[in-house]
PDB file of C-alpha atoms in Angstrom:
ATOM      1  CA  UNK A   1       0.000   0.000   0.000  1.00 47.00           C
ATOM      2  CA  UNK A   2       0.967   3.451  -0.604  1.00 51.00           C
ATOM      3  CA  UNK A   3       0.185   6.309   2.117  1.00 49.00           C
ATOM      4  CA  UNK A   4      -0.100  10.059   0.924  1.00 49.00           C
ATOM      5  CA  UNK A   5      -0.560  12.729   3.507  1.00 46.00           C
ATOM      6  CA  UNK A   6      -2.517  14.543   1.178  1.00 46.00           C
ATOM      7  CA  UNK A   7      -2.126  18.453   3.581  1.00 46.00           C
ATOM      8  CA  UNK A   8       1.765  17.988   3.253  1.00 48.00           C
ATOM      9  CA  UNK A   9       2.167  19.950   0.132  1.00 47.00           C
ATOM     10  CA  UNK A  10       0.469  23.033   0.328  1.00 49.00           C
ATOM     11  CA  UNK A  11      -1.815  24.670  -2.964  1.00 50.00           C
ATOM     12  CA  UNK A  12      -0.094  27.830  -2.384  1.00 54.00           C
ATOM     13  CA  UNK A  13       3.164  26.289  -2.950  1.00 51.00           C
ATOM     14  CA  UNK A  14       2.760  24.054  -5.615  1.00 48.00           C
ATOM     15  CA  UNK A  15      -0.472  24.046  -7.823  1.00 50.00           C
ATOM     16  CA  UNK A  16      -2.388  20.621  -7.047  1.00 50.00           C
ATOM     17  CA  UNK A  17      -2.090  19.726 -11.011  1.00 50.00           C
ATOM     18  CA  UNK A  18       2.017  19.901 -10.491  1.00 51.00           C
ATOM     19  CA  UNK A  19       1.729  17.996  -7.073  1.00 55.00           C
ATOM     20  CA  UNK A  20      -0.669  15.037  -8.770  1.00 58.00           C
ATOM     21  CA  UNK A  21       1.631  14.999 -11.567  1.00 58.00           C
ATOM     22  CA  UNK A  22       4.904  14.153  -9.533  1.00 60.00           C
ATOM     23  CA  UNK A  23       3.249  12.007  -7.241  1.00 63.00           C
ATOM     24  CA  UNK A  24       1.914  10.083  -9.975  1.00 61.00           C
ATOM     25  CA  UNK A  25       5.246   9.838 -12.124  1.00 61.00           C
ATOM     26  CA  UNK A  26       6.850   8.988  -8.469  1.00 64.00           C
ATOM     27  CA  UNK A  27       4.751   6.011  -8.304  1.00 66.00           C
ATOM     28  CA  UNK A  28       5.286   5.162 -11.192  1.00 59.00           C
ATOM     29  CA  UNK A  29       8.890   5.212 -11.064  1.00 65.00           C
ATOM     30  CA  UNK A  30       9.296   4.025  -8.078  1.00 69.00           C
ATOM     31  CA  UNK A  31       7.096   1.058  -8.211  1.00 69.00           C
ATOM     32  CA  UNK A  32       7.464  -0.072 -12.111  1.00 66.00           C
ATOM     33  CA  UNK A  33       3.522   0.588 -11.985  1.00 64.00           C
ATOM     34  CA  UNK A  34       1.862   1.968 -15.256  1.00 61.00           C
ATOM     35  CA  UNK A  35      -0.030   4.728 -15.087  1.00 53.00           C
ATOM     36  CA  UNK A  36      -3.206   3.169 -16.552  1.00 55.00           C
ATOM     37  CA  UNK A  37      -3.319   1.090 -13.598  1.00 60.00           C
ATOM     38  CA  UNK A  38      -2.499   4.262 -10.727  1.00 56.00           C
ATOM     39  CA  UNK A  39      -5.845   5.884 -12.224  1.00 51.00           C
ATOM     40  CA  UNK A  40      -8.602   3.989 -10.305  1.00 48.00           C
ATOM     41  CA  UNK A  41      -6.431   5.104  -7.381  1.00 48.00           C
ATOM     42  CA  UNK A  42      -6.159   8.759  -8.209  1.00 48.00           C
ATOM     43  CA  UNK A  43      -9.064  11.116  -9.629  1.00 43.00           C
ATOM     44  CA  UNK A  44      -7.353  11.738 -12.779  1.00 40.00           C
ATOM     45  CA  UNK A  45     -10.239  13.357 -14.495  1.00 39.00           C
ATOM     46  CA  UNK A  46     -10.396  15.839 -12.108  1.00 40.00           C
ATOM     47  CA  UNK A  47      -7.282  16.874 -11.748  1.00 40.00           C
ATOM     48  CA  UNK A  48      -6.764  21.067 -12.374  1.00 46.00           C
ATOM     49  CA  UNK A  49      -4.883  22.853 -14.646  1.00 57.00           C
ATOM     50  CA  UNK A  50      -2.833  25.464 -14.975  1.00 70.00           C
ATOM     51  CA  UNK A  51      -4.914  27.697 -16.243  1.00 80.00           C
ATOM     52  CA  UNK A  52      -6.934  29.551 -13.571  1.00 81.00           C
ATOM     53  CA  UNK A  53     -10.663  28.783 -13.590  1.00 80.00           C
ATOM     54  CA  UNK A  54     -12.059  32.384 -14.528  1.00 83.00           C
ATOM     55  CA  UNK A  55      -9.515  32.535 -17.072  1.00 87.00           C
ATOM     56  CA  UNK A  56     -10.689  29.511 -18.988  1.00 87.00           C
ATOM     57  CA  UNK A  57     -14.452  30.680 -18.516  1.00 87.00           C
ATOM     58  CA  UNK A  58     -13.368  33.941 -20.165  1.00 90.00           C
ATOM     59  CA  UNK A  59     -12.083  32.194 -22.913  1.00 92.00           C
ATOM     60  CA  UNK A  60     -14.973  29.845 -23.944  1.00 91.00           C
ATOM     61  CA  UNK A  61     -17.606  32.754 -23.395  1.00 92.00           C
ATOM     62  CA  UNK A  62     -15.379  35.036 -26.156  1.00 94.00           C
ATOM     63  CA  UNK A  63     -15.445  32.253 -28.453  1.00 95.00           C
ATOM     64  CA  UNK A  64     -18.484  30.759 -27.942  1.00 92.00           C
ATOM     65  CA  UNK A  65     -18.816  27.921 -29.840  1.00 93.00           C
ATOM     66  CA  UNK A  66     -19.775  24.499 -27.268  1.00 92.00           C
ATOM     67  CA  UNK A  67     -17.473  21.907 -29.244  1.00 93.00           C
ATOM     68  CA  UNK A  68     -14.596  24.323 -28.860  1.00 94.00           C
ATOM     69  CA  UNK A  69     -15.385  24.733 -25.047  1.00 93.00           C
ATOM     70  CA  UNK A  70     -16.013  20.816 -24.443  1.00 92.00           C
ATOM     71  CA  UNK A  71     -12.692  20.447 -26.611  1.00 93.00           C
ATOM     72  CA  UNK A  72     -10.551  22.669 -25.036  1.00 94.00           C
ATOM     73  CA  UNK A  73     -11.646  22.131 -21.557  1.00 90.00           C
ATOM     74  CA  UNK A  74     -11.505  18.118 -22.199  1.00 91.00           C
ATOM     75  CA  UNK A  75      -7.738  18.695 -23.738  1.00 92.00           C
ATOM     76  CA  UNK A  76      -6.472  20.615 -20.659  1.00 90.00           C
ATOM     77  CA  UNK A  77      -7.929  17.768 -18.305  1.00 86.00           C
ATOM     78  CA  UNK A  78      -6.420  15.558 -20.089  1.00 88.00           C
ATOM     79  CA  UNK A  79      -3.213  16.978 -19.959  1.00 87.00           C
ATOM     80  CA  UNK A  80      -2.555  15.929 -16.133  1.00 78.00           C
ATOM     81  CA  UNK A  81      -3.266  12.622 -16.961  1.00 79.00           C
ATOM     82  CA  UNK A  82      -1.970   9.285 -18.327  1.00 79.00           C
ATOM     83  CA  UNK A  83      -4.602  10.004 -21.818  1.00 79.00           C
ATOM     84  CA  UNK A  84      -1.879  12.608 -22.711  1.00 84.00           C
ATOM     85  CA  UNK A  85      -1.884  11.420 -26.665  1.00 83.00           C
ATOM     86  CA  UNK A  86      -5.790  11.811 -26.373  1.00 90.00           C
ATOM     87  CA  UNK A  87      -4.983  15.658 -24.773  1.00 92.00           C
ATOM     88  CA  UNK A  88      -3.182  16.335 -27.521  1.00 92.00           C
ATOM     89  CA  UNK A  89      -6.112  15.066 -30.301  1.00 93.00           C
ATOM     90  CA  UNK A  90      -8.629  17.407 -28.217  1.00 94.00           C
ATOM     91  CA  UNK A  91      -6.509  20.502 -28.184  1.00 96.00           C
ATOM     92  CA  UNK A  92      -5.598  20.189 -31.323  1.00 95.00           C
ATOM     93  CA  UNK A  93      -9.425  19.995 -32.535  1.00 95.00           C
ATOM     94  CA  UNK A  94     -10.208  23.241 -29.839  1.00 96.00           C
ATOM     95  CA  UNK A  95      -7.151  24.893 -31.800  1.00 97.00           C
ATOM     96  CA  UNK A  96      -8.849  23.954 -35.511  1.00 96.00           C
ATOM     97  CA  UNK A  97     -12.463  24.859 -34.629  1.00 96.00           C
ATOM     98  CA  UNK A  98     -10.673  28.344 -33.259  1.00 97.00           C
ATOM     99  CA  UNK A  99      -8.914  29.215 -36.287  1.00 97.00           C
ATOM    100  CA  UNK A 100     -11.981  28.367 -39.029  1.00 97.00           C
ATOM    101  CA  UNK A 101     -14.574  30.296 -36.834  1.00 96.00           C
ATOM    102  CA  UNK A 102     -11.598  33.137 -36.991  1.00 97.00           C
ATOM    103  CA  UNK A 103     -11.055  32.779 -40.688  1.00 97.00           C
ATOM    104  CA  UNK A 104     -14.754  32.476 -41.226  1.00 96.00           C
ATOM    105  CA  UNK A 105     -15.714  35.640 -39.535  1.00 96.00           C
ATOM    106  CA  UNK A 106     -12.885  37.471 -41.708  1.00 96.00           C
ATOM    107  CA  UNK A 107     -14.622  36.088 -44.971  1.00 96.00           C
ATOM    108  CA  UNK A 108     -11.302  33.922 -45.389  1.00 96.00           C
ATOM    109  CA  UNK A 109     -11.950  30.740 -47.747  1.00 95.00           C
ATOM    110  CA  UNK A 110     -10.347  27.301 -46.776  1.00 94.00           C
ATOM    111  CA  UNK A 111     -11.533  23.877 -47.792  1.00 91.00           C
ATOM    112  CA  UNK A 112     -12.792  21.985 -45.056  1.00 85.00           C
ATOM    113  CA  UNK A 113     -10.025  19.243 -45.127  1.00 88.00           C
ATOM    114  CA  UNK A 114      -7.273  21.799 -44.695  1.00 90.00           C
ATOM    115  CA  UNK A 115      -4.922  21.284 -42.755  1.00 92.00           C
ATOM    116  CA  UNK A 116      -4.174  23.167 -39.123  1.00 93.00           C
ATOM    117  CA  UNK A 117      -0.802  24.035 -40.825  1.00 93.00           C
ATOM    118  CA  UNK A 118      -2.292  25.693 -43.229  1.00 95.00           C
ATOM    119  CA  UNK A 119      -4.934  27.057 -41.520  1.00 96.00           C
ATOM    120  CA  UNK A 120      -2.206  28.840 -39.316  1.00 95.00           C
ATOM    121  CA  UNK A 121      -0.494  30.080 -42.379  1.00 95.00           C
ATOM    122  CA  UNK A 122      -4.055  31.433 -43.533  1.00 96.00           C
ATOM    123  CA  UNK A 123      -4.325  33.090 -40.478  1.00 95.00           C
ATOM    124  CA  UNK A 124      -0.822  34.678 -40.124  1.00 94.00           C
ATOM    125  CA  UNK A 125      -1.083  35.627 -43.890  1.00 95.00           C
ATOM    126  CA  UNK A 126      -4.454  37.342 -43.652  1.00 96.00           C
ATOM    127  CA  UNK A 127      -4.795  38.944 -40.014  1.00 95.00           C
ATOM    128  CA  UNK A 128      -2.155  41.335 -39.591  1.00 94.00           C
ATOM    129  CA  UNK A 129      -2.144  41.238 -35.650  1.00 94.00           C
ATOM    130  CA  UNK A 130      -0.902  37.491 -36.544  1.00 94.00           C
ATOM    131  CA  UNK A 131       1.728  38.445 -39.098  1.00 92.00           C
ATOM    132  CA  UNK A 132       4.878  37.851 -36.799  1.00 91.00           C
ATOM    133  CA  UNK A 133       3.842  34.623 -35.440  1.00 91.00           C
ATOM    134  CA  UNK A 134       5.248  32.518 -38.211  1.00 90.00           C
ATOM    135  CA  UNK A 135       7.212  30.394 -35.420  1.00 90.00           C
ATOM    136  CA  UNK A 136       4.858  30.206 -33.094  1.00 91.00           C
ATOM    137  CA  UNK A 137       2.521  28.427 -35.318  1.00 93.00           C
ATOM    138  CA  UNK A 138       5.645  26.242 -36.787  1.00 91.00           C
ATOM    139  CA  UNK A 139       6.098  24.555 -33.068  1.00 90.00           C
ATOM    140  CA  UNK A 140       2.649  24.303 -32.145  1.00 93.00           C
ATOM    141  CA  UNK A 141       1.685  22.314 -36.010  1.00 91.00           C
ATOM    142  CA  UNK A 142       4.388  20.486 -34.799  1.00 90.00           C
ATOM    143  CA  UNK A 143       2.997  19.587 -31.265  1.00 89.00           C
ATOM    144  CA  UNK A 144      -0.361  18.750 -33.297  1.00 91.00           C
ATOM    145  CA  UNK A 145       0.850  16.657 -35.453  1.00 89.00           C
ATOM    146  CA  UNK A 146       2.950  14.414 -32.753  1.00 87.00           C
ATOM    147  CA  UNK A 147      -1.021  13.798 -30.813  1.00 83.00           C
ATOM    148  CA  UNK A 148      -1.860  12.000 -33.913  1.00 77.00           C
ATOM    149  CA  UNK A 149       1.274  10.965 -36.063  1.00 68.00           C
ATOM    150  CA  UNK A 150       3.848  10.127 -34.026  1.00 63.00           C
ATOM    151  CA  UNK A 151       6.444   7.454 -34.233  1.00 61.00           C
ATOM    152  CA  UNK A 152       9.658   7.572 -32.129  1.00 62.00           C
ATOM    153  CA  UNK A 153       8.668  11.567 -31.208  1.00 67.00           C
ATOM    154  CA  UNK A 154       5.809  11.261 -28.303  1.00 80.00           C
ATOM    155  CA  UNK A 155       3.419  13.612 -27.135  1.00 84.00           C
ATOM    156  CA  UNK A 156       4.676  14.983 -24.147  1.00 84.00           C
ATOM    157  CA  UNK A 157       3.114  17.868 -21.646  1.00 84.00           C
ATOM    158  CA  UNK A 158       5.176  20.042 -22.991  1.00 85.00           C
ATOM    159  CA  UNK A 159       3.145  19.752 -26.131  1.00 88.00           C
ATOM    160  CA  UNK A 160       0.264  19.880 -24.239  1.00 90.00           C
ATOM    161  CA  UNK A 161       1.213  23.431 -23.043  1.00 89.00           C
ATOM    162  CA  UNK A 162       2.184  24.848 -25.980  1.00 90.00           C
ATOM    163  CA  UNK A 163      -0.879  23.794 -27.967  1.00 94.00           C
ATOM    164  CA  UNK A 164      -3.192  25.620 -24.851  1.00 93.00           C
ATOM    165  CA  UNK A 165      -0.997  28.266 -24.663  1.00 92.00           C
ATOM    166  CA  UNK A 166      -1.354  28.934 -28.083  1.00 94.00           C
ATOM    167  CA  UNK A 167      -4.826  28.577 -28.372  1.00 95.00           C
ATOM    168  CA  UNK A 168      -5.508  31.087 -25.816  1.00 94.00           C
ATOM    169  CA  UNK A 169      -2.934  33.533 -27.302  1.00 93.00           C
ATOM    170  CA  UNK A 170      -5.045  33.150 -30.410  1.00 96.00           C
ATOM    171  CA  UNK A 171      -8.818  33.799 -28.745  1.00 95.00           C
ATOM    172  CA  UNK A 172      -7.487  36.518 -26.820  1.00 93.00           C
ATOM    173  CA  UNK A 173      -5.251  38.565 -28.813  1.00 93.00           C
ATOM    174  CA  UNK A 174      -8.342  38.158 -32.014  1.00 95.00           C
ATOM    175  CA  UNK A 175     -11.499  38.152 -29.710  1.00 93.00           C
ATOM    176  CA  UNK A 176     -10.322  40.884 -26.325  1.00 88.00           C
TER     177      UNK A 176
END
């Protein structure tokens, strides 16, 4: 059995999301035990993010679309959890619906089976507040593209991050 005093680490300290995470991958380490099997033990699901709350509801009521929202909130869950691939595929969806509403409210044309690489480039060519972020949108197709295609390059949180972090530079520098 494994004890956790769950008061020794403090939410002021360390954001509960960080302090699941490194318990988990402790366990995991530690014990040779896979994370698929630690997840009956632990809430995954409902572990937080980084993102504060308000912050997140901020950003789905600019947007306002619900697949984007159940997307993008899913993706972030995800994130702190052993269904990081699956994080990845969610975000990465959030981050398409984004840019088409974005390009659609500009009177942009794309085909729907473009790609989110070239649905960045659309964006970056066509909105000028998005003109210098040519390699901002490089890494994150990047990130995208590891969620879904990967062989020896895995997903990793990192990813995770950079695909939010993105998406919510997008919404709020085009929407605020």
């Amino acid at each position: 059995n494994i004890v956790l005093d769950v008061d020794s680490i403090s939410e002021k300290d360390m954001p509960i999301a960080k302090s699941n995470e490194l318990i988990l991958s402790q366990i995991h380490l530690t014990y040779k035990i896979p994370y698929q099997d630690l997840s009956p033990y632990f809430q995954v699901q409902n572990i937080t993010t980084v993102y504060p709350q308000k912050r997140i509801d901020i950003l789905t009521s600019i947007v306002e679309d619900s697949d984007f929202s159940r997307n993008f909130i899913r993706g972030l869950k995800l994130a702190y959890s052993p269904d990081l691939e699956d994080s990845g595929n969610r975000l990465g969806v959030a981050l398409e619906i984004l840019v088409k509403k974005i390009l659609s409210q500009e009177e942009i044309s794309y085909t729907p089976m473009t790609t989110l690489g070239s649905l960045l480039q659309l964006l970056r060519k066509n909105i000028e507040i998005f003109k210098d972020d040519r390699q901002k949108f490089v890494v994150t197709n990047k990130s995208r593209i590891k969620s879904s295609h990967h062989k020896d390059d895995r997903f990793t949180k990192e990813d995770a991050t950079i695909l939010a972090d993105t998406i919510i530079y997008i919404a709020e520098t085009y929407f605020l």
